[in-house]
PDB file of C-alpha atoms in Angstrom:
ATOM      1  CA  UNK A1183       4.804  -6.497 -11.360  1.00  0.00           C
ATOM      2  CA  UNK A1184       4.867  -3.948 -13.774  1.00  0.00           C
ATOM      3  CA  UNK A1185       1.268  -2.142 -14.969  1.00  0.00           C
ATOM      4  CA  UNK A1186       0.889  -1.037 -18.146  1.00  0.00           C
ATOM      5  CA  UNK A1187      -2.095   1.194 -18.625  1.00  0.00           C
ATOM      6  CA  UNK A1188      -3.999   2.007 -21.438  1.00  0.00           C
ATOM      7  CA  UNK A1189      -6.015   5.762 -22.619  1.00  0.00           C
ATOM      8  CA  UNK A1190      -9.189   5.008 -21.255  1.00  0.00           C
ATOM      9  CA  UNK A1191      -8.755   2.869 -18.246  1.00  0.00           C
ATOM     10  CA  UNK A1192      -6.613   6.649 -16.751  1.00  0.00           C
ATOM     11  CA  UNK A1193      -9.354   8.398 -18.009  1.00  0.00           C
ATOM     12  CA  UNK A1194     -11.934   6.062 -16.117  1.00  0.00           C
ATOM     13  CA  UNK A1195      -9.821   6.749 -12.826  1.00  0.00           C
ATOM     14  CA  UNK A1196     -10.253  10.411 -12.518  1.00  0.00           C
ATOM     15  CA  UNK A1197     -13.172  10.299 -10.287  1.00  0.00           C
ATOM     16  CA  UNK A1198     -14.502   8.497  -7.619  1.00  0.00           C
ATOM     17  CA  UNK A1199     -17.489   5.784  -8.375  1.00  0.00           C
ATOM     18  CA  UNK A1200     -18.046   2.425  -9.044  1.00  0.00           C
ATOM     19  CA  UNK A1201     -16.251   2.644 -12.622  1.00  0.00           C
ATOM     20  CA  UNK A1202     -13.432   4.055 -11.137  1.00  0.00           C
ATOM     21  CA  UNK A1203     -13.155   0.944  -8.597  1.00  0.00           C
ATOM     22  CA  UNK A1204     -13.227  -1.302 -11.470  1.00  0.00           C
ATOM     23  CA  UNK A1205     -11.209   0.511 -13.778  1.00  0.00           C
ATOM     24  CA  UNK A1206      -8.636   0.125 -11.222  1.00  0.00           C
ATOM     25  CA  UNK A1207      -8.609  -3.221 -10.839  1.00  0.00           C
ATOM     26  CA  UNK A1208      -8.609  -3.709 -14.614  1.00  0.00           C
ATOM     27  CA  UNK A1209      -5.969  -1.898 -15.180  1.00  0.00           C
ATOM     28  CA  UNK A1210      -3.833  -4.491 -12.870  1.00  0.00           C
ATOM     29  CA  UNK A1211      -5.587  -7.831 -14.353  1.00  0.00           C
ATOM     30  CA  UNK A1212      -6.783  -8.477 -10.839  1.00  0.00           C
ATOM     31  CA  UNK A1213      -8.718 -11.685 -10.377  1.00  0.00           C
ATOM     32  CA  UNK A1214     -12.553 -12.022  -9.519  1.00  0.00           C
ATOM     33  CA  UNK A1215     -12.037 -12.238  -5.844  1.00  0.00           C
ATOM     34  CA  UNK A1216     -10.291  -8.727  -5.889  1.00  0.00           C
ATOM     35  CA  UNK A1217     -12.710  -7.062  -7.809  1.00  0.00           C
ATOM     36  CA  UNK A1218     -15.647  -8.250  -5.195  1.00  0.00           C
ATOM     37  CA  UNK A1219     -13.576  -7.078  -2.164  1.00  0.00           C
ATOM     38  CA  UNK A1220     -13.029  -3.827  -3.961  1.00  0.00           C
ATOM     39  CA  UNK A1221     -16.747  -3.306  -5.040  1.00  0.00           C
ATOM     40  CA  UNK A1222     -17.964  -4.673  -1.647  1.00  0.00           C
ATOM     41  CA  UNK A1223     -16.050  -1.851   0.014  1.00  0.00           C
ATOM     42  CA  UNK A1224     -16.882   0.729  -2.488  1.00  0.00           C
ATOM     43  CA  UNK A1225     -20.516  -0.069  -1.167  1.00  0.00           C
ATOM     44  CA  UNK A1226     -19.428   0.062   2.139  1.00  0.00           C
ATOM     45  CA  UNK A1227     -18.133   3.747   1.488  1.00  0.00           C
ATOM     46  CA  UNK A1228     -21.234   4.828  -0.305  1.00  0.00           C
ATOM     47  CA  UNK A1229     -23.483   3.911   2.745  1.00  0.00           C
ATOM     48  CA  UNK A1230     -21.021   5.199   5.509  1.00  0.00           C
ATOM     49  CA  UNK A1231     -21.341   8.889   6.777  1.00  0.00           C
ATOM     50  CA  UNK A1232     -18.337  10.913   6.902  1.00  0.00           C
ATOM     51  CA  UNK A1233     -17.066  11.741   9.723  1.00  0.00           C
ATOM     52  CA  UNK A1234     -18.402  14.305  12.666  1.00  0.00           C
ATOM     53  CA  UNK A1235     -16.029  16.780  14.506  1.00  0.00           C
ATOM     54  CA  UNK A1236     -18.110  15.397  17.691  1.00  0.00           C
ATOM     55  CA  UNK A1237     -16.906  11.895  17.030  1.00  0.00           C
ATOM     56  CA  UNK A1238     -14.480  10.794  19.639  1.00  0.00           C
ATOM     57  CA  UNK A1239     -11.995   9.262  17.315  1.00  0.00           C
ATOM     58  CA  UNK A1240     -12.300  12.381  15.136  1.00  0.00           C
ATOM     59  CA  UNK A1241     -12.012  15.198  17.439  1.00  0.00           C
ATOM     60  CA  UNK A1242      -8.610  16.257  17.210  1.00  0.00           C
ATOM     61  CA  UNK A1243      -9.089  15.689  13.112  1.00  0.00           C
ATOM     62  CA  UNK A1244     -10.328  18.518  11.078  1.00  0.00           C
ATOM     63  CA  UNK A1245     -12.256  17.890   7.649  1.00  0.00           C
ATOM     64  CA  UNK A1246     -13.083  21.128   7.048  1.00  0.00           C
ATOM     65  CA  UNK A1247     -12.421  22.499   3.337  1.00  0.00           C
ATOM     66  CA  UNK A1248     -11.926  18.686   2.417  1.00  0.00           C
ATOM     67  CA  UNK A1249     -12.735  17.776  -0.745  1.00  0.00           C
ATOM     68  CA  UNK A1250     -11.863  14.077  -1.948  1.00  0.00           C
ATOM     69  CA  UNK A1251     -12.686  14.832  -5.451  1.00  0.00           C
ATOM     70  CA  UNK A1252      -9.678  17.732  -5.553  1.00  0.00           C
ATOM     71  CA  UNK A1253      -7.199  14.243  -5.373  1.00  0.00           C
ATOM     72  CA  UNK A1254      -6.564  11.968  -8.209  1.00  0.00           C
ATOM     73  CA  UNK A1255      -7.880   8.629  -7.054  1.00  0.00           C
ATOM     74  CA  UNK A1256      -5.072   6.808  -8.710  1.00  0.00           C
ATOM     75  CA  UNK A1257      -1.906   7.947 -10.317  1.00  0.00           C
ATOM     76  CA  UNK A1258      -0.697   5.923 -13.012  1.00  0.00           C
ATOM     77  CA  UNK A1259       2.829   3.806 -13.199  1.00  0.00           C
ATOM     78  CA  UNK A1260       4.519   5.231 -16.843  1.00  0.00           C
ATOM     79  CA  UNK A1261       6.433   1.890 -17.022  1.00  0.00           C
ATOM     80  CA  UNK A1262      10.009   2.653 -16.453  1.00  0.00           C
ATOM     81  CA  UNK A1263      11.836   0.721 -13.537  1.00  0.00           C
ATOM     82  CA  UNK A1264      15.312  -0.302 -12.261  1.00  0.00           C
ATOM     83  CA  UNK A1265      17.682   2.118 -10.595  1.00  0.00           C
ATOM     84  CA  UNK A1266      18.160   4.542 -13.682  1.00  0.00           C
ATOM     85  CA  UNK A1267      14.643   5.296 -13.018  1.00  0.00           C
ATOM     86  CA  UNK A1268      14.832   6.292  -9.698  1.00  0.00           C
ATOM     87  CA  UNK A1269      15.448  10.351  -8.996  1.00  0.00           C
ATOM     88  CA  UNK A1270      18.814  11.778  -6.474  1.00  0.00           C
ATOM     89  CA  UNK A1271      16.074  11.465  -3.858  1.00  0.00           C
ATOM     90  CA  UNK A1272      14.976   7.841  -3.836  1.00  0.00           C
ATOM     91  CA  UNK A1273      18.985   6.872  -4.908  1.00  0.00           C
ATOM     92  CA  UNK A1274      19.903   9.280  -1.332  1.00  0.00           C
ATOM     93  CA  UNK A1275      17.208   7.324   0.466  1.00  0.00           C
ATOM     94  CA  UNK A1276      17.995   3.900  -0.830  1.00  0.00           C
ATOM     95  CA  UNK A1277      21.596   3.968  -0.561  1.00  0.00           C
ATOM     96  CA  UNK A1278      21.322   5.511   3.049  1.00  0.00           C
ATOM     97  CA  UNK A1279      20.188   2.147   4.580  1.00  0.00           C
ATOM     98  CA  UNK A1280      21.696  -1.401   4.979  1.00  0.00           C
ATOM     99  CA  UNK A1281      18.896  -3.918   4.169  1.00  0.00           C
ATOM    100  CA  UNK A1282      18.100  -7.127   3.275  1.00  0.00           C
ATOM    101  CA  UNK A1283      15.713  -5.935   0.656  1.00  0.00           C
ATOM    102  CA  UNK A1284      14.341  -2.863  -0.815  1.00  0.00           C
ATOM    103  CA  UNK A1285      11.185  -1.990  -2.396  1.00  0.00           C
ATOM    104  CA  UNK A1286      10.084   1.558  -4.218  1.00  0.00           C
ATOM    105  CA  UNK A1287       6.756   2.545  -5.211  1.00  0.00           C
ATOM    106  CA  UNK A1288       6.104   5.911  -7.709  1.00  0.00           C
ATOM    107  CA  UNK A1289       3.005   6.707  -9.171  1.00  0.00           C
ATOM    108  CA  UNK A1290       1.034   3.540  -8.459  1.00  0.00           C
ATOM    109  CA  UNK A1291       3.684   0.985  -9.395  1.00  0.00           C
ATOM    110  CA  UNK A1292       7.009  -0.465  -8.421  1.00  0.00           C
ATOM    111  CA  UNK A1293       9.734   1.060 -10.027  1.00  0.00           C
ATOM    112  CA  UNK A1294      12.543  -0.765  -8.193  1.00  0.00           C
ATOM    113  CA  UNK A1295      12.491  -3.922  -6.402  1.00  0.00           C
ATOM    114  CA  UNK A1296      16.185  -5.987  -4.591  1.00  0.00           C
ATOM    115  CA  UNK A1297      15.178  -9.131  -2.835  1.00  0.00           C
ATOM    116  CA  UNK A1298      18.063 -11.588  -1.952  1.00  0.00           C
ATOM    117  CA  UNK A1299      17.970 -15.123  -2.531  1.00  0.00           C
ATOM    118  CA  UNK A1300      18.792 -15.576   0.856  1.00  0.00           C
ATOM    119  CA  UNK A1301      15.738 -14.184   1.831  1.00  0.00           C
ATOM    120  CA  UNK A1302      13.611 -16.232  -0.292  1.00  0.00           C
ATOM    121  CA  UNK A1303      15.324 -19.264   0.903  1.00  0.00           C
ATOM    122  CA  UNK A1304      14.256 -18.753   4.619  1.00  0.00           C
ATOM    123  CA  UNK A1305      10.605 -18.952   2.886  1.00  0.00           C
ATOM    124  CA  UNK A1306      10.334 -15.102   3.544  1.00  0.00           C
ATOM    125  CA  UNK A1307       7.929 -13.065   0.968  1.00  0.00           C
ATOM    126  CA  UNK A1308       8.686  -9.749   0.778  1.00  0.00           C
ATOM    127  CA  UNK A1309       6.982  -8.335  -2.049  1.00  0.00           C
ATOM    128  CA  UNK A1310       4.432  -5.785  -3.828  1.00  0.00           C
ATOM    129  CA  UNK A1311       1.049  -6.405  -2.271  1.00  0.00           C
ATOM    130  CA  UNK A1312      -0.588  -6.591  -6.258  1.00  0.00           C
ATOM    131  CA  UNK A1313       2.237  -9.303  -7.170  1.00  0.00           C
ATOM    132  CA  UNK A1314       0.845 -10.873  -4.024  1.00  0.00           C
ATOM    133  CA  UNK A1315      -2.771 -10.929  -4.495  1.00  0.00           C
ATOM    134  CA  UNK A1316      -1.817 -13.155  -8.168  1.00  0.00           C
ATOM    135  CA  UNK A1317       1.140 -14.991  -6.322  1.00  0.00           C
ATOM    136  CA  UNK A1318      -0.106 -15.958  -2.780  1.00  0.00           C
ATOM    137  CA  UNK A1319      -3.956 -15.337  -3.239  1.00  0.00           C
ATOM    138  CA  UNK A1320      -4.553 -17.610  -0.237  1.00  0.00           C
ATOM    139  CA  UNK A1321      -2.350 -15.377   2.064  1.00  0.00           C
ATOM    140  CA  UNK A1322      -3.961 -12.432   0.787  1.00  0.00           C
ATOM    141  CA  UNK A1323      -7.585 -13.783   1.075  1.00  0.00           C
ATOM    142  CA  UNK A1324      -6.880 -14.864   4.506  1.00  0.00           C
ATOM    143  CA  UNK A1325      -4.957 -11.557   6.053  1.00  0.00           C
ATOM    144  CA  UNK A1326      -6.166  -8.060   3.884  1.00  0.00           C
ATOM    145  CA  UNK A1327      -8.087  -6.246   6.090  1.00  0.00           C
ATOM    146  CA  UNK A1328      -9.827  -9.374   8.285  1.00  0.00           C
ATOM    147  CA  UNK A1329      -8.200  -8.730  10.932  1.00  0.00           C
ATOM    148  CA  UNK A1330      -6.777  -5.464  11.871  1.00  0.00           C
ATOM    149  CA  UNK A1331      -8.244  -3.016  10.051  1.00  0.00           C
ATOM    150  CA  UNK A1332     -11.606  -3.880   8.475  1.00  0.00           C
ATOM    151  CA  UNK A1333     -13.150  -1.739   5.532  1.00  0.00           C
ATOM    152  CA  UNK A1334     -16.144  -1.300   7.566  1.00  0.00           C
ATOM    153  CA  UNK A1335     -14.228   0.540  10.326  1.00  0.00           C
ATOM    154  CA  UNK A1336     -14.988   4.057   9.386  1.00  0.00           C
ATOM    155  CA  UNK A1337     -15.386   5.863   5.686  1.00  0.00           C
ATOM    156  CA  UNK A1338     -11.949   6.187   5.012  1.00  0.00           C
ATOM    157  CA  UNK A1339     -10.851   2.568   5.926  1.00  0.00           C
ATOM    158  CA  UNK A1340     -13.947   2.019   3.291  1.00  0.00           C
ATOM    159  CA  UNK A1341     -12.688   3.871   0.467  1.00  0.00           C
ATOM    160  CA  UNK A1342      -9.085   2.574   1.088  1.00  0.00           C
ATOM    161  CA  UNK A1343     -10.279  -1.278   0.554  1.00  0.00           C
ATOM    162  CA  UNK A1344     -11.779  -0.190  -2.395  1.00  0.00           C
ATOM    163  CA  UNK A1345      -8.934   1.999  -3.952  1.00  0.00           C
ATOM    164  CA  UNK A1346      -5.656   0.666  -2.315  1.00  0.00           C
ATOM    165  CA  UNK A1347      -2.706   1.294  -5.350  1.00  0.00           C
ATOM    166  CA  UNK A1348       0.739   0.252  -3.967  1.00  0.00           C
ATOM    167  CA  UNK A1349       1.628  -1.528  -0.967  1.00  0.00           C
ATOM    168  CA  UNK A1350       4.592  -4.089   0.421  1.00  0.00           C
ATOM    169  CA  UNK A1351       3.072  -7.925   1.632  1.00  0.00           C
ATOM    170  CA  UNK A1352       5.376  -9.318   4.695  1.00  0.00           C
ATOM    171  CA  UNK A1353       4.998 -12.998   5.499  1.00  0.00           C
ATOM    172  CA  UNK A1354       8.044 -14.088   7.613  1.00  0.00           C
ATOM    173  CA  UNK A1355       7.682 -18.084   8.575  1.00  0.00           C
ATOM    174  CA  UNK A1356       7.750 -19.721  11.740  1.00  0.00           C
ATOM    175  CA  UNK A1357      11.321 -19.527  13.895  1.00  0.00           C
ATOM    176  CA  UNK A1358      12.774 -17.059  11.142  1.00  0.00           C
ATOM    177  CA  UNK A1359      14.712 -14.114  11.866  1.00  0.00           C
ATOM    178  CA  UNK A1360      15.639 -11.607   9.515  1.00  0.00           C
ATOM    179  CA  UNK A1361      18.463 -10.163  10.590  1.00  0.00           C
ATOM    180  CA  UNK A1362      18.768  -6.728   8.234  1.00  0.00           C
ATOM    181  CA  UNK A1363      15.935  -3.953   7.811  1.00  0.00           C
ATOM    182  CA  UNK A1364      13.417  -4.287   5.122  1.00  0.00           C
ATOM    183  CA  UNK A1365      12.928  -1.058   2.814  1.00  0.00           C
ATOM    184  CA  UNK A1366      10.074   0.313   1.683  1.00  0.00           C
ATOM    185  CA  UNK A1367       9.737   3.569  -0.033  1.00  0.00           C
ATOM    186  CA  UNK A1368       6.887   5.371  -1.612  1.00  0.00           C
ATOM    187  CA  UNK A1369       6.964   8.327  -3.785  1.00  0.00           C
ATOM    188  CA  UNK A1370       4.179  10.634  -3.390  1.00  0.00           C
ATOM    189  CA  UNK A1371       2.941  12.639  -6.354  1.00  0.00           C
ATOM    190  CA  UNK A1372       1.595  16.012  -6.162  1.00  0.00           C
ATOM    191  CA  UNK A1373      -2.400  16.329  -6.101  1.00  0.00           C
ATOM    192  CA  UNK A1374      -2.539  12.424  -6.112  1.00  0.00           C
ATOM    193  CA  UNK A1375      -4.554  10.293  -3.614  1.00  0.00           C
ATOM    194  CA  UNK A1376      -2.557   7.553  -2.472  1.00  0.00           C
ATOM    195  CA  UNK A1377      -3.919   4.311  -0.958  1.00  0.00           C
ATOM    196  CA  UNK A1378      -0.583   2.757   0.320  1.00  0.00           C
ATOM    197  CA  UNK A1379      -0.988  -0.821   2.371  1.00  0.00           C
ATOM    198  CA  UNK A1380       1.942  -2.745   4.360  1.00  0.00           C
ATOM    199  CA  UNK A1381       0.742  -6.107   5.124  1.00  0.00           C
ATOM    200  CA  UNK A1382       2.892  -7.765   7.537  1.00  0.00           C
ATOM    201  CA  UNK A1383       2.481 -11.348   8.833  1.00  0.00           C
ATOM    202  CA  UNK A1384       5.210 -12.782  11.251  1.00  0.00           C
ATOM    203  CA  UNK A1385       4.412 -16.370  12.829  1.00  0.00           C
ATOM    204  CA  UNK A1386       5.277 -17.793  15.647  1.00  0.00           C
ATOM    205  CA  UNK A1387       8.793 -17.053  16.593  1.00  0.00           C
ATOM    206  CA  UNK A1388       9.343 -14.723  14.165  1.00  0.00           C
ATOM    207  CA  UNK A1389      11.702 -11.433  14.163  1.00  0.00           C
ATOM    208  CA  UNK A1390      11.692  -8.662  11.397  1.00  0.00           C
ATOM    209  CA  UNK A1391      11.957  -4.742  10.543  1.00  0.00           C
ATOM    210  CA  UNK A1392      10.097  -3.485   8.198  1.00  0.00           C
ATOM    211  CA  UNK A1393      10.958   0.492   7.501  1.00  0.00           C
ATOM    212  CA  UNK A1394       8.264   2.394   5.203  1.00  0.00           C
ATOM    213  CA  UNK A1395       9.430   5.804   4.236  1.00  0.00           C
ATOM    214  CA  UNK A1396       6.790   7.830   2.964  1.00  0.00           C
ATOM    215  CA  UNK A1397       8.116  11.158   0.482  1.00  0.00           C
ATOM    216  CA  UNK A1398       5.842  13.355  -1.612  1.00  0.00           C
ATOM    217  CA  UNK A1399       4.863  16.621  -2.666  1.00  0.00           C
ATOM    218  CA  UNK A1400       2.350  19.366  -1.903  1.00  0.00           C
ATOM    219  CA  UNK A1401      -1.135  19.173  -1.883  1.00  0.00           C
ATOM    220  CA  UNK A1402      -1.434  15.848  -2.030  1.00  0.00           C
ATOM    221  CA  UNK A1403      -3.779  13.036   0.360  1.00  0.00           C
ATOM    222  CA  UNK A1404      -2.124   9.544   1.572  1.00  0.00           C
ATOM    223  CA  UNK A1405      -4.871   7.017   3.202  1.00  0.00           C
ATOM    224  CA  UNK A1406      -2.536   4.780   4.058  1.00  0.00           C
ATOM    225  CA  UNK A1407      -3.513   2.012   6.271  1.00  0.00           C
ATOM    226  CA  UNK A1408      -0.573  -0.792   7.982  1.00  0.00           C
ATOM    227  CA  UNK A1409      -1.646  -4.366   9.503  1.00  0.00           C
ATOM    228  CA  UNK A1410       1.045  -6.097  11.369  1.00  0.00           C
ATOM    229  CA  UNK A1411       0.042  -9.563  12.547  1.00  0.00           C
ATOM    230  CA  UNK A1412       1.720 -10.829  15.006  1.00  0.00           C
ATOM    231  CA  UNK A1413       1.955 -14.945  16.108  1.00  0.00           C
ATOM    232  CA  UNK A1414       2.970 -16.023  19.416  1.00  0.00           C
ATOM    233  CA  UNK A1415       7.045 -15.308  20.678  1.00  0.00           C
ATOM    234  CA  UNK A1416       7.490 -12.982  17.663  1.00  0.00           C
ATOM    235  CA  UNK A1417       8.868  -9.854  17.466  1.00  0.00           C
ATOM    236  CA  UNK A1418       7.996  -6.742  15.077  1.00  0.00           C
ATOM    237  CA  UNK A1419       9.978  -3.366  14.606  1.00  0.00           C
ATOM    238  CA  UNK A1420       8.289  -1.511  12.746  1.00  0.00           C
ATOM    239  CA  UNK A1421       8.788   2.045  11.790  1.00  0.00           C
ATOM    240  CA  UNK A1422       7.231   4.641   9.750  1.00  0.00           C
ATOM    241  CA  UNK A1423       8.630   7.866   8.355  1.00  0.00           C
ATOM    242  CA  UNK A1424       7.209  10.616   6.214  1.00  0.00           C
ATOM    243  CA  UNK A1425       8.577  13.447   4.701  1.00  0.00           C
ATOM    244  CA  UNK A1426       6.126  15.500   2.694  1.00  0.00           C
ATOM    245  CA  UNK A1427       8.947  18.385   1.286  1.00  0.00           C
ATOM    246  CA  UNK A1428       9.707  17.386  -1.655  1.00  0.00           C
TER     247      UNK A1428
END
């Protein structure tokens, strides 16, 4: 799904209120349903406290000299995709790994994308979680965030829900094994604030890898948040890497 993004909707995104929310999901022609969940969560981050150094969950988590409004909310896809867009360091990190498909995010959109027919025989999705939300709205609907992580589980769960930019949607089908890695890779921008979501669902029976490799630059913030349901007999390998050097 490429996003093409006009003037005013960036401008609109360089802050953090309720235009900003829906600026964002303009700017992807996202359907009613989306908007609510985003705006619904925006709420939810509005009336939830940040959190306290003498919170349990938070105690080995320092906040201090954090300021959300130093990050671009949203950076903004500039259209160009396919390999000849991708830079020596997304080719290197492609090309390093056998998979049975590949996905790579940069600046809010995908700018590469290889899924085999083979794959989508099996009735396996493996795609962008925005192509998802307008391909398998009922999948999304039923899985984003009901189960595993829930907007309403602290403020930053909150403002990802409302914000989330790129992401990779996983449904694998009952009894179906995948039998090489899939690839996902996001590239980082400097000063941005990233929302990244993997959304994995694996019924009964199941088997998949999913690899996300995380790369970006200085000063930047990544709320990334990763649901991996799980059905009966099925088995998940799942594995995250980040590399914040370049």
């Amino acid at each position: 799904m490429s996003v093409v993004v006009k003037e005013e909707i960036m401008e609109s995104v360089r802050g953090f209120n309720e235009e900003t929310v829906r600026a964002v999901s303009a700017a992807r022609n996202e359907p009613a349903w989306m908007l609510e969940f985003r705006l619904a969560a925006w709420q939810q981050f509005e009336a939830t406290p940040w959190p306290k150094a003498t919170d349990e969950s938070w105690r080995r988590t320092r906040l201090t000299g954090f300021k959300l409004e130093n990050f671009q909310p949203v950076a903004m896809p500039d259209g160009a995709t396919g390999r000849d867009a991708l830079n020596t360091i997304l080719q290197e990190e492609l090309d390093e790994m056998d998979s049975a498909a590949s996905l790579i995010f940069q600046n809010g959109g995908v700018i590469y994308r290889d899924v085999s027919e083979d794959l989508a025989g099996k009735g396996v999705i493996f795609t962008d979680l925005q192509q998802a939300v307008h391909d398998h709205p009922e999948l999304v609907k039923q899985y984003l965030m009901t189960e595993v992580v829930k907007p309403d589980q602290n403020k930053f769960t909150a403002l990802h829900a409302a914000l989330w930019d790129t992401g990779a949607f996983v449904y694998v089908p009952k009894n179906t094994k995948v039998e090489l890695p899939l690839q996902v890779i996001l590239n980082h921008g400097v000063g941005v604030g990233g929302y990244h979501h993997t959304l994995l669902i694996a019924e009964e029976g199941a088997e998949v890898t999913v690899v996300d490799d995380l790369i970006g630059g200085e000063n930047g913030m990544q709320s990334a948040v990763v649901e991996l349901i799980q059905r009966d007999n099925s088995i998940v390998r799942y594995m995250n890497l980040q590399d914040f050097d370049h």
